[in-house]
mmCIF file of C-alpha atoms in Angstrom:
data_model
loop_
_atom_site.group_PDB
_atom_site.id
_atom_site.type_symbol
_atom_site.label_atom_id
_atom_site.label_comp_id
_atom_site.label_asym_id
_atom_site.label_seq_id
_atom_site.Cartn_x
_atom_site.Cartn_y
_atom_site.Cartn_z
ATOM 1 C CA MET A 347 13.901 16.745 3.118
ATOM 2 C CA ASP A 348 16.672 16.490 5.165
ATOM 3 C CA PHE A 349 18.721 18.906 6.903
ATOM 4 C CA VAL A 350 22.982 19.081 6.612
ATOM 5 C CA PRO A 351 24.426 19.689 10.618
ATOM 6 C CA ALA A 352 27.378 22.352 10.178
ATOM 7 C CA PRO A 353 30.348 21.201 11.268
ATOM 8 C CA SER A 354 31.811 21.196 15.026
ATOM 9 C CA GLY A 355 32.444 25.401 15.438
ATOM 10 C CA GLU A 356 31.176 26.373 12.822
ATOM 11 C CA THR A 357 27.729 28.952 12.072
ATOM 12 C CA PRO A 358 25.007 26.669 11.757
ATOM 13 C CA VAL A 359 23.638 27.007 8.049
ATOM 14 C CA LYS A 360 20.275 24.714 7.552
ATOM 15 C CA VAL A 361 21.049 23.119 3.787
ATOM 16 C CA PRO A 362 18.151 21.411 2.297
ATOM 17 C CA VAL A 363 19.226 18.270 0.671
ATOM 18 C CA VAL A 364 16.741 18.587 -1.849
ATOM 19 C CA GLY A 365 17.542 18.898 -6.019
ATOM 20 C CA VAL A 366 15.102 20.922 -7.616
ATOM 21 C CA GLU A 367 14.848 22.756 -10.769
ATOM 22 C CA ALA A 368 15.402 26.387 -10.994
ATOM 23 C CA VAL A 369 12.173 28.514 -10.180
ATOM 24 C CA ASP A 370 10.721 32.170 -10.123
ATOM 25 C CA VAL A 371 10.367 33.545 -6.622
ATOM 26 C CA ALA A 372 5.842 34.331 -6.832
ATOM 27 C CA GLU A 373 4.714 37.678 -4.710
ATOM 28 C CA PRO A 374 3.832 37.003 -0.834
ATOM 29 C CA VAL A 375 0.224 35.757 -0.415
ATOM 30 C CA ASN A 376 -1.793 37.914 0.622
ATOM 31 C CA ALA A 377 -3.854 36.271 3.345
ATOM 32 C CA GLU A 378 -6.135 38.573 3.661
ATOM 33 C CA SER A 379 -8.058 38.382 0.838
ATOM 34 C CA VAL A 380 -7.678 34.622 0.581
ATOM 35 C CA ALA A 381 -11.402 33.017 1.588
ATOM 36 C CA LEU A 382 -10.158 30.669 4.169
ATOM 37 C CA GLU A 383 -13.395 28.719 5.025
ATOM 38 C CA GLU A 384 -12.971 27.544 0.716
ATOM 39 C CA ALA A 385 -8.834 27.932 0.792
ATOM 40 C CA SER A 386 -8.226 26.000 3.354
ATOM 41 C CA SER A 387 -9.953 22.493 1.458
ATOM 42 C CA VAL A 388 -8.933 24.035 -1.856
ATOM 43 C CA TYR A 389 -6.297 21.322 -2.636
ATOM 44 C CA GLU A 390 -7.093 17.463 -2.314
ATOM 45 C CA THR A 391 -4.475 14.744 -2.030
ATOM 46 C CA ASP A 392 -3.724 12.206 -4.587
ATOM 47 C CA SER A 393 -2.484 9.249 -1.898
ATOM 48 C CA ASP A 394 -3.335 9.304 1.626
ATOM 49 C CA ASP A 395 -0.893 6.065 2.618
ATOM 50 C CA SER A 396 2.035 7.982 2.259
ATOM 51 C CA ASP A 397 4.883 5.295 4.801
ATOM 52 C CA GLY A 398 6.109 8.744 6.638
ATOM 53 C CA TRP A 399 2.231 9.774 6.885
ATOM 54 C CA ASP A 400 0.962 6.784 8.119
ATOM 55 C CA ALA A 401 3.879 5.965 10.622
ATOM 56 C CA MET A 402 3.676 9.210 12.341
ATOM 57 C CA SER A 403 -0.409 9.470 12.324
ATOM 58 C CA GLY A 404 -0.125 5.999 14.411
ATOM 59 C CA ASP A 405 1.941 7.485 16.534
ATOM 60 C CA ASP A 406 -0.029 7.864 20.248
ATOM 61 C CA THR A 407 2.422 11.223 20.767
ATOM 62 C CA ILE A 408 1.567 12.743 17.913
ATOM 63 C CA GLN A 409 -2.090 14.825 17.444
ATOM 64 C CA MET A 410 -3.002 16.144 14.137
ATOM 65 C CA LEU A 411 -4.393 19.413 14.229
ATOM 66 C CA ARG A 412 -8.163 20.741 12.447
ATOM 67 C CA ASP A 413 -8.122 24.450 10.083
ATOM 68 C CA ASP A 414 -11.264 25.118 13.406
ATOM 69 C CA GLN A 415 -8.848 24.909 15.975
ATOM 70 C CA LEU A 416 -6.178 27.181 14.066
ATOM 71 C CA ARG A 417 -9.382 28.806 13.431
ATOM 72 C CA ASP A 418 -10.307 29.833 17.136
ATOM 73 C CA GLY A 419 -6.803 29.413 18.410
ATOM 74 C CA LEU A 420 -7.029 26.574 20.511
ATOM 75 C CA VAL A 421 -3.342 25.622 20.050
ATOM 76 C CA PRO A 422 -1.070 28.424 21.843
ATOM 77 C CA GLY A 423 2.327 29.232 19.585
ATOM 78 C CA ALA A 424 0.390 28.139 16.811
ATOM 79 C CA CYS A 425 -0.452 29.456 13.026
ATOM 80 C CA THR A 426 -3.821 31.096 12.508
ATOM 81 C CA LEU A 427 -5.340 30.360 9.838
ATOM 82 C CA GLU A 428 -4.669 32.789 7.864
ATOM 83 C CA GLU A 429 -0.872 32.170 7.754
ATOM 84 C CA ALA A 430 -1.312 28.742 7.571
ATOM 85 C CA VAL A 431 -3.329 29.137 4.119
ATOM 86 C CA ALA A 432 -0.880 31.282 3.397
ATOM 87 C CA PHE A 433 1.919 29.686 4.415
ATOM 88 C CA ARG A 434 0.124 26.653 2.336
ATOM 89 C CA ASN A 435 -0.904 27.907 -0.664
ATOM 90 C CA ARG A 436 3.222 29.987 -0.756
ATOM 91 C CA LEU A 437 4.342 25.679 0.022
ATOM 92 C CA HIS A 438 2.314 24.784 -4.053
ATOM 93 C CA ALA A 439 3.238 28.130 -5.567
ATOM 94 C CA ILE A 440 6.715 28.232 -5.006
ATOM 95 C CA GLY A 441 8.280 24.507 -4.502
ATOM 96 C CA LYS A 442 9.154 22.547 -1.567
ATOM 97 C CA ALA A 443 12.796 23.132 -1.917
ATOM 98 C CA ALA A 444 12.296 26.934 -2.187
ATOM 99 C CA PHE A 445 9.672 27.214 0.246
ATOM 100 C CA VAL A 446 12.522 25.528 2.974
ATOM 101 C CA GLU A 447 15.437 27.941 1.874
ATOM 102 C CA GLU A 448 12.436 31.354 2.299
ATOM 103 C CA THR A 449 11.684 30.114 5.511
ATOM 104 C CA ILE A 450 13.437 27.628 7.849
ATOM 105 C CA VAL A 451 16.895 28.338 6.257
ATOM 106 C CA ARG A 452 15.787 32.471 5.671
ATOM 107 C CA GLU A 453 14.273 31.847 9.443
ATOM 108 C CA THR A 454 11.917 33.842 9.327
ATOM 109 C CA VAL A 455 9.445 31.060 11.075
ATOM 110 C CA THR A 456 10.685 28.591 12.708
ATOM 111 C CA ALA A 457 9.574 24.384 12.330
ATOM 112 C CA LYS A 458 7.694 24.467 15.419
ATOM 113 C CA LYS A 459 5.414 26.333 14.031
ATOM 114 C CA LEU A 460 5.366 26.088 11.124
ATOM 115 C CA CYS A 461 4.028 22.315 11.880
ATOM 116 C CA THR A 462 0.809 24.073 13.151
ATOM 117 C CA ALA A 463 0.471 24.989 9.513
ATOM 118 C CA PHE A 464 0.739 22.223 8.327
ATOM 119 C CA GLY A 465 -1.554 20.082 10.995
ATOM 120 C CA ILE A 466 0.768 18.495 13.990
ATOM 121 C CA VAL A 467 0.201 19.918 17.610
ATOM 122 C CA PRO A 468 4.130 20.050 18.542
ATOM 123 C CA PRO A 469 4.642 17.112 20.187
ATOM 124 C CA ALA A 470 5.423 17.686 24.588
ATOM 125 C CA PHE A 471 8.003 15.516 24.441
ATOM 126 C CA LEU A 472 9.872 17.911 22.047
ATOM 127 C CA GLU A 473 9.301 20.592 23.926
ATOM 128 C CA GLY A 474 12.380 22.912 24.902
ATOM 129 C CA SER A 475 14.264 21.301 22.320
ATOM 130 C CA PRO A 476 16.357 22.437 19.891
ATOM 131 C CA ASP A 477 14.059 23.863 16.658
ATOM 132 C CA GLU A 478 15.932 21.475 14.068
ATOM 133 C CA SER A 479 14.201 18.144 16.133
ATOM 134 C CA PHE A 480 11.135 19.512 14.852
ATOM 135 C CA HIS A 481 12.508 19.369 10.739
ATOM 136 C CA PRO A 482 12.461 15.686 10.467
ATOM 137 C CA LEU A 483 8.088 16.573 11.007
ATOM 138 C CA LEU A 484 7.745 19.318 9.345
ATOM 139 C CA ALA A 485 9.328 17.300 6.470
ATOM 140 C CA ILE A 486 6.542 14.776 6.047
ATOM 141 C CA ALA A 487 4.014 17.227 7.078
ATOM 142 C CA ILE A 488 5.578 19.193 3.437
ATOM 143 C CA SER A 489 5.725 16.628 1.171
ATOM 144 C CA ARG A 490 2.221 15.800 2.568
ATOM 145 C CA GLU A 491 0.654 18.802 1.433
ATOM 146 C CA PHE A 492 3.474 19.093 -1.582
ATOM 147 C CA SER A 493 1.388 15.694 -2.584
ATOM 148 C CA ARG A 494 -2.609 17.812 -2.702
ATOM 149 C CA ARG A 495 -3.521 18.947 -6.402
ATOM 150 C CA ARG A 496 -5.985 21.498 -6.761
ATOM 151 C CA LYS A 497 -9.753 21.343 -6.464
ATOM 152 C CA LEU A 498 -11.569 22.200 -9.408
ATOM 153 C CA PRO A 499 -13.030 24.903 -8.422
ATOM 154 C CA HIS A 500 -16.278 24.933 -10.196
ATOM 155 C CA TYR A 501 -16.647 21.136 -9.266
ATOM 156 C CA ASN A 502 -18.097 21.781 -5.356
ATOM 157 C CA THR A 503 -21.618 19.454 -5.206
ATOM 158 C CA ILE A 504 -23.066 16.464 -5.452
ATOM 159 C CA ASP A 505 -25.654 17.191 -8.299
ATOM 160 C CA ASP A 506 -22.245 18.982 -9.973
ATOM 161 C CA ALA A 507 -21.036 14.946 -10.026
ATOM 162 C CA VAL A 508 -24.066 14.128 -10.618
ATOM 163 C CA ARG A 509 -24.278 16.378 -14.173
ATOM 164 C CA LEU A 510 -20.494 15.040 -14.553
ATOM 165 C CA LEU A 511 -21.966 11.138 -14.802
ATOM 166 C CA ARG A 512 -24.539 11.907 -16.519
ATOM 167 C CA GLU A 513 -22.760 13.194 -20.143
ATOM 168 C CA SER A 514 -19.158 11.503 -19.213
ATOM 169 C CA LYS A 515 -18.430 8.525 -21.579
ATOM 170 C CA ASN A 516 -15.317 6.907 -20.486
ATOM 171 C CA ILE A 517 -15.040 7.106 -17.109
ATOM 172 C CA ILE A 518 -12.176 5.611 -14.900
ATOM 173 C CA VAL A 519 -12.784 4.374 -10.718
ATOM 174 C CA LEU A 520 -9.935 3.703 -9.246
ATOM 175 C CA THR A 521 -11.017 2.093 -6.076
ATOM 176 C CA GLY A 522 -9.197 0.972 -2.271
ATOM 177 C CA ALA A 523 -9.582 -1.987 0.578
ATOM 178 C CA GLY A 524 -12.660 0.537 1.700
ATOM 179 C CA ILE A 525 -14.580 -0.360 -0.628
ATOM 180 C CA SER A 526 -14.610 -3.678 0.841
ATOM 181 C CA THR A 527 -13.954 -2.953 4.627
ATOM 182 C CA SER A 528 -17.610 -3.475 4.882
ATOM 183 C CA LEU A 529 -18.215 -6.390 4.181
ATOM 184 C CA GLY A 530 -16.000 -7.264 7.292
ATOM 185 C CA ILE A 531 -12.820 -7.838 4.543
ATOM 186 C CA PRO A 532 -9.472 -5.649 7.157
ATOM 187 C CA ASP A 533 -7.938 -3.190 4.866
ATOM 188 C CA PHE A 534 -4.144 -3.117 5.331
ATOM 189 C CA ARG A 535 -2.337 -0.296 7.039
ATOM 190 C CA SER A 536 -5.190 0.697 9.881
ATOM 191 C CA LYS A 537 -3.877 0.522 13.286
ATOM 192 C CA ASP A 538 -5.124 -2.395 15.431
ATOM 193 C CA THR A 539 -8.027 -3.256 12.438
ATOM 194 C CA GLY A 540 -5.384 -3.549 9.892
ATOM 195 C CA LEU A 541 -4.162 -6.501 8.186
ATOM 196 C CA TYR A 542 -0.440 -6.112 8.804
ATOM 197 C CA SER A 543 -1.234 -5.006 12.270
ATOM 198 C CA LYS A 544 -2.212 -9.346 12.747
ATOM 199 C CA LEU A 545 1.240 -9.764 10.707
ATOM 200 C CA GLU A 546 3.275 -9.362 14.634
ATOM 201 C CA HIS A 547 2.915 -13.424 16.057
ATOM 202 C CA LEU A 548 4.558 -14.205 12.408
ATOM 203 C CA GLY A 549 7.565 -13.324 13.281
ATOM 204 C CA LEU A 550 8.750 -11.324 10.120
ATOM 205 C CA SER A 551 10.304 -8.491 9.678
ATOM 206 C CA ASP A 552 8.118 -6.378 7.623
ATOM 207 C CA PRO A 553 4.112 -7.281 7.581
ATOM 208 C CA GLN A 554 5.319 -6.499 3.376
ATOM 209 C CA GLU A 555 6.985 -10.204 3.728
ATOM 210 C CA VAL A 556 3.675 -11.531 3.796
ATOM 211 C CA PHE A 557 3.706 -10.971 0.231
ATOM 212 C CA ASP A 558 7.046 -11.798 -0.800
ATOM 213 C CA ILE A 559 7.357 -14.799 -3.361
ATOM 214 C CA HIS A 560 10.978 -15.683 -1.858
ATOM 215 C CA VAL A 561 8.533 -16.550 1.870
ATOM 216 C CA PHE A 562 6.196 -18.057 0.118
ATOM 217 C CA ARG A 563 8.173 -20.455 -1.464
ATOM 218 C CA GLU A 564 9.315 -21.143 1.820
ATOM 219 C CA ASP A 565 7.090 -21.360 3.530
ATOM 220 C CA PRO A 566 3.801 -20.791 2.307
ATOM 221 C CA SER A 567 1.598 -21.962 4.923
ATOM 222 C CA ILE A 568 2.244 -17.602 6.058
ATOM 223 C CA PHE A 569 0.949 -16.323 3.456
ATOM 224 C CA PHE A 570 -2.360 -19.515 4.055
ATOM 225 C CA SER A 571 -2.317 -18.069 6.952
ATOM 226 C CA ILE A 572 -4.030 -14.757 6.464
ATOM 227 C CA ALA A 573 -5.262 -15.317 3.658
ATOM 228 C CA LYS A 574 -9.032 -16.434 4.804
ATOM 229 C CA ASP A 575 -9.141 -12.871 5.925
ATOM 230 C CA ILE A 576 -8.740 -10.970 2.678
ATOM 231 C CA LEU A 577 -11.713 -13.703 0.817
ATOM 232 C CA PRO A 578 -14.884 -12.301 1.580
ATOM 233 C CA THR A 579 -17.341 -15.099 3.356
ATOM 234 C CA GLU A 580 -19.957 -15.306 1.281
ATOM 235 C CA LYS A 581 -20.568 -13.601 -2.888
ATOM 236 C CA LYS A 582 -22.053 -10.204 -1.180
ATOM 237 C CA TYR A 583 -20.401 -6.923 -2.388
ATOM 238 C CA SER A 584 -21.155 -2.858 -1.531
ATOM 239 C CA PRO A 585 -22.758 -0.521 -2.430
ATOM 240 C CA THR A 586 -19.503 0.605 -4.206
ATOM 241 C CA HIS A 587 -18.819 -2.686 -6.574
ATOM 242 C CA GLY A 588 -22.516 -1.863 -7.782
ATOM 243 C CA PHE A 589 -21.858 1.454 -8.678
ATOM 244 C CA ILE A 590 -19.086 -0.105 -10.643
ATOM 245 C CA LYS A 591 -21.845 -2.319 -12.132
ATOM 246 C CA LEU A 592 -24.282 0.240 -12.482
ATOM 247 C CA LEU A 593 -21.627 2.319 -14.218
ATOM 248 C CA GLN A 594 -20.767 -0.651 -16.714
ATOM 249 C CA ASP A 595 -24.489 -1.489 -17.573
ATOM 250 C CA LYS A 596 -25.033 2.577 -18.445
ATOM 251 C CA GLY A 597 -22.184 2.176 -21.107
ATOM 252 C CA LYS A 598 -19.952 4.385 -19.339
ATOM 253 C CA LEU A 599 -17.241 3.011 -17.790
ATOM 254 C CA LEU A 600 -13.896 2.617 -19.653
ATOM 255 C CA THR A 601 -12.089 0.513 -16.606
ATOM 256 C CA ASN A 602 -11.925 0.366 -13.159
ATOM 257 C CA TYR A 603 -7.950 0.099 -11.708
ATOM 258 C CA THR A 604 -8.129 -1.644 -8.045
ATOM 259 C CA GLN A 605 -5.824 -2.491 -5.102
ATOM 260 C CA ASN A 606 -8.035 -5.229 -4.032
ATOM 261 C CA ILE A 607 -7.158 -8.687 -4.310
ATOM 262 C CA ASP A 608 -10.012 -9.725 -3.702
ATOM 263 C CA ASN A 609 -12.561 -10.271 -6.603
ATOM 264 C CA ILE A 610 -15.261 -8.861 -5.186
ATOM 265 C CA GLU A 611 -15.861 -7.301 -8.503
ATOM 266 C CA ALA A 612 -16.767 -9.854 -9.834
ATOM 267 C CA ASN A 613 -19.786 -10.461 -7.506
ATOM 268 C CA ALA A 614 -20.439 -7.273 -8.584
ATOM 269 C CA GLY A 615 -20.842 -8.707 -12.702
ATOM 270 C CA VAL A 616 -17.930 -6.491 -13.630
ATOM 271 C CA LEU A 617 -16.632 -8.058 -16.740
ATOM 272 C CA ALA A 618 -13.284 -9.410 -16.633
ATOM 273 C CA GLU A 619 -12.310 -6.800 -18.825
ATOM 274 C CA ASN A 620 -13.678 -3.591 -17.230
ATOM 275 C CA ILE A 621 -10.992 -4.628 -14.874
ATOM 276 C CA VAL A 622 -7.108 -4.163 -14.056
ATOM 277 C CA GLN A 623 -6.540 -6.021 -10.980
ATOM 278 C CA CYS A 624 -3.557 -3.378 -10.116
ATOM 279 C CA HIS A 625 -1.881 -6.020 -7.031
ATOM 280 C CA GLY A 626 -3.579 -9.458 -8.669
ATOM 281 C CA SER A 627 -6.394 -12.187 -7.374
ATOM 282 C CA PHE A 628 -8.080 -15.083 -5.901
ATOM 283 C CA ALA A 629 -9.389 -15.080 -9.501
ATOM 284 C CA THR A 630 -7.393 -17.858 -10.118
ATOM 285 C CA ALA A 631 -4.701 -20.131 -8.963
ATOM 286 C CA THR A 632 -1.938 -21.861 -10.323
ATOM 287 C CA CYS A 633 0.193 -24.572 -9.628
ATOM 288 C CA VAL A 634 4.321 -23.996 -8.559
ATOM 289 C CA LYS A 635 5.962 -27.123 -9.540
ATOM 290 C CA CYS A 636 3.587 -28.027 -12.419
ATOM 291 C CA GLU A 637 1.931 -24.398 -13.058
ATOM 292 C CA HIS A 638 -1.705 -26.539 -14.098
ATOM 293 C CA LYS A 639 -4.366 -23.150 -13.670
ATOM 294 C CA VAL A 640 -7.443 -22.957 -11.737
ATOM 295 C CA SER A 641 -11.063 -20.827 -10.386
ATOM 296 C CA GLY A 642 -9.548 -19.130 -7.401
ATOM 297 C CA ASP A 643 -13.429 -20.601 -6.165
ATOM 298 C CA ALA A 644 -11.174 -24.251 -6.394
ATOM 299 C CA ILE A 645 -9.183 -23.487 -3.734
ATOM 300 C CA PHE A 646 -11.913 -21.133 -1.621
ATOM 301 C CA GLY A 647 -12.827 -24.268 1.259
ATOM 302 C CA GLU A 648 -9.139 -25.211 1.303
ATOM 303 C CA ILE A 649 -8.056 -21.439 2.128
ATOM 304 C CA LYS A 650 -11.940 -20.941 4.674
ATOM 305 C CA ALA A 651 -10.217 -23.056 6.170
ATOM 306 C CA GLY A 652 -6.796 -22.296 6.939
ATOM 307 C CA ASN A 653 -5.049 -25.272 5.277
ATOM 308 C CA VAL A 654 -2.562 -24.834 2.287
ATOM 309 C CA PRO A 655 -4.189 -25.784 -0.836
ATOM 310 C CA GLU A 656 -2.436 -28.098 -2.833
ATOM 311 C CA CYS A 657 -2.426 -29.447 -6.661
ATOM 312 C CA SER A 658 -5.010 -32.169 -7.416
ATOM 313 C CA VAL A 659 -2.742 -32.836 -10.608
ATOM 314 C CA CYS A 660 0.245 -33.612 -8.888
ATOM 315 C CA ARG A 661 -1.263 -35.604 -6.458
ATOM 316 C CA GLN A 662 -2.773 -37.875 -8.967
ATOM 317 C CA ILE A 663 0.866 -38.365 -10.410
ATOM 318 C CA ILE A 664 1.537 -38.812 -7.697
ATOM 319 C CA GLU A 665 -1.063 -42.095 -6.198
ATOM 320 C CA ALA A 666 -0.496 -43.094 -9.737
ATOM 321 C CA ASP A 667 3.833 -43.833 -9.641
ATOM 322 C CA ALA A 668 2.873 -44.649 -5.726
ATOM 323 C CA LEU A 669 1.235 -47.742 -7.263
ATOM 324 C CA LYS A 670 3.689 -48.902 -10.060
ATOM 325 C CA PRO A 671 6.385 -51.528 -8.710
ATOM 326 C CA GLN A 672 9.512 -49.668 -7.214
ATOM 327 C CA GLY A 673 13.181 -51.813 -7.438
ATOM 328 C CA LEU A 674 15.510 -50.236 -5.311
ATOM 329 C CA LYS A 675 16.652 -47.066 -5.767
ATOM 330 C CA ARG A 676 20.245 -46.227 -5.785
ATOM 331 C CA LYS A 677 21.338 -42.472 -4.866
ATOM 332 C CA ARG A 678 22.781 -40.499 -6.775
ATOM 333 C CA SER A 679 26.455 -38.704 -5.969
ATOM 334 C CA SER A 680 27.082 -35.524 -6.189
ATOM 335 C CA ASN A 681 28.514 -35.657 -10.010
ATOM 336 C CA GLY A 682 25.192 -37.563 -11.169
ATOM 337 C CA CYS A 683 27.053 -41.154 -11.246
ATOM 338 C CA GLN A 684 25.071 -44.033 -9.553
ATOM 339 C CA LYS A 685 26.680 -45.730 -6.612
ATOM 340 C CA ASP A 686 26.541 -49.262 -6.616
ATOM 341 C CA ARG A 687 24.504 -51.328 -4.257
ATOM 342 C CA LYS A 688 26.574 -52.114 -1.670
ATOM 343 C CA GLU A 689 27.375 -48.378 -0.856
ATOM 344 C CA PHE A 690 23.742 -46.937 -0.517
ATOM 345 C CA GLU A 691 23.409 -49.858 1.550
ATOM 346 C CA ASP A 692 26.392 -49.099 3.559
ATOM 347 C CA SER A 693 25.727 -46.129 3.419
ATOM 348 C CA SER A 694 24.224 -43.906 6.454
ATOM 349 C CA ASP A 695 25.742 -40.409 5.670
ATOM 350 C CA GLU A 696 23.884 -40.021 2.702
ATOM 351 C CA GLU A 697 20.482 -37.370 2.256
ATOM 352 C CA ASP A 698 17.230 -38.908 2.453
ATOM 353 C CA TYR A 699 15.416 -39.137 -0.592
ATOM 354 C CA GLU A 700 13.095 -36.439 -1.142
ATOM 355 C CA ILE A 701 9.521 -37.410 -1.091
ATOM 356 C CA PRO A 702 7.207 -36.666 -3.574
ATOM 357 C CA THR A 703 5.043 -34.050 -2.610
ATOM 358 C CA PRO A 704 2.496 -31.713 -4.847
ATOM 359 C CA GLY A 705 2.463 -28.209 -5.452
ATOM 360 C CA ILE A 706 1.183 -25.692 -3.893
ATOM 361 C CA MET A 707 -1.424 -23.469 -5.807
ATOM 362 C CA LYS A 708 -0.840 -19.951 -5.456
ATOM 363 C CA ALA A 709 -3.337 -16.975 -6.818
ATOM 364 C CA GLY A 710 -2.838 -14.749 -9.441
ATOM 365 C CA ARG A 711 0.958 -14.260 -10.476
ATOM 366 C CA SER A 712 1.056 -10.508 -9.201
ATOM 367 C CA LEU A 713 -0.136 -10.748 -5.870
ATOM 368 C CA PHE A 714 3.394 -11.581 -4.761
ATOM 369 C CA LEU A 715 5.755 -8.505 -4.486
ATOM 370 C CA SER A 716 9.984 -10.081 -6.599
ATOM 371 C CA GLU A 717 7.929 -12.453 -8.401
ATOM 372 C CA TYR A 718 8.693 -10.739 -11.841
ATOM 373 C CA THR A 719 12.861 -10.467 -10.828
ATOM 374 C CA GLN A 720 13.559 -13.745 -10.928
ATOM 375 C CA CYS A 721 16.287 -15.806 -12.748
#
């Protein structure tokens, strides 16, 4: 959500640059009719890994604001909890663009105050700044709040969850890095401890480049320098992995969709046909040259030692070729024709022959970004 600045000399007009469908404006929310303690948590977030929110919440200068702080009035100039709940419900009722029109464009509330309704303490470094200075923070906070889905009101307790599990037959489980961190495997985005925070020494412009196929082909040692931190050190699994296996044993597991690449599900005994590894995995590895395929276990030793695993088949072929009688090789000119022996012997500025090297063993195909866009 951006705001278009007014031309010089004209009255500032805030125009949200958001393409939306026409919406009916709902009646204002009566905050007094809302059960605040329940309403403040009535929405659940589908995804909490928004890049904008991660970047903002990871900034030491930005402080998050809890509902109990709003209720107790601990932040001067902030919304009351009643106002915050009303603003959140209004946002979900009419959509982002209409909400911005109703609040910011019509100037019914300042962006600074509205930030507090969505969990942000106005940063001290913006104190005294124009209200427009709070728009970037507000845009991220509004988008995050709007991505929350309404919680089903009749499922509230552990007993409700247990009953659902007992009655359901086709259960889909969505998992991410958090289910493996108890085994010592870092997640990606946590500040200081996440995998991306440890990649600064590699000199990448973006830490995600470590999973870029172009970077891997240019220098595979970059990927394998961090791969050892992703692999489990032992054949262990977490209670969550065990729970997924239990669902399978009870005939209730339809599919486990996982973002994880550690393949720990296999340690727990979850069958391959019940798993969709959305980002690939170390379950298999394939040579980038001869496409020889092996199980991931075959190269784990090399990876854990911090080495770049090479293809054993390529190495055998190279060793066999080295034992064959070698005649005097001739270089080829740029058009592919062989140069005569004398010209070859006298030439000192030609490129050297490429020394045969084994192919590199690359983990599961979808582990690398942009791999499917290659020519």
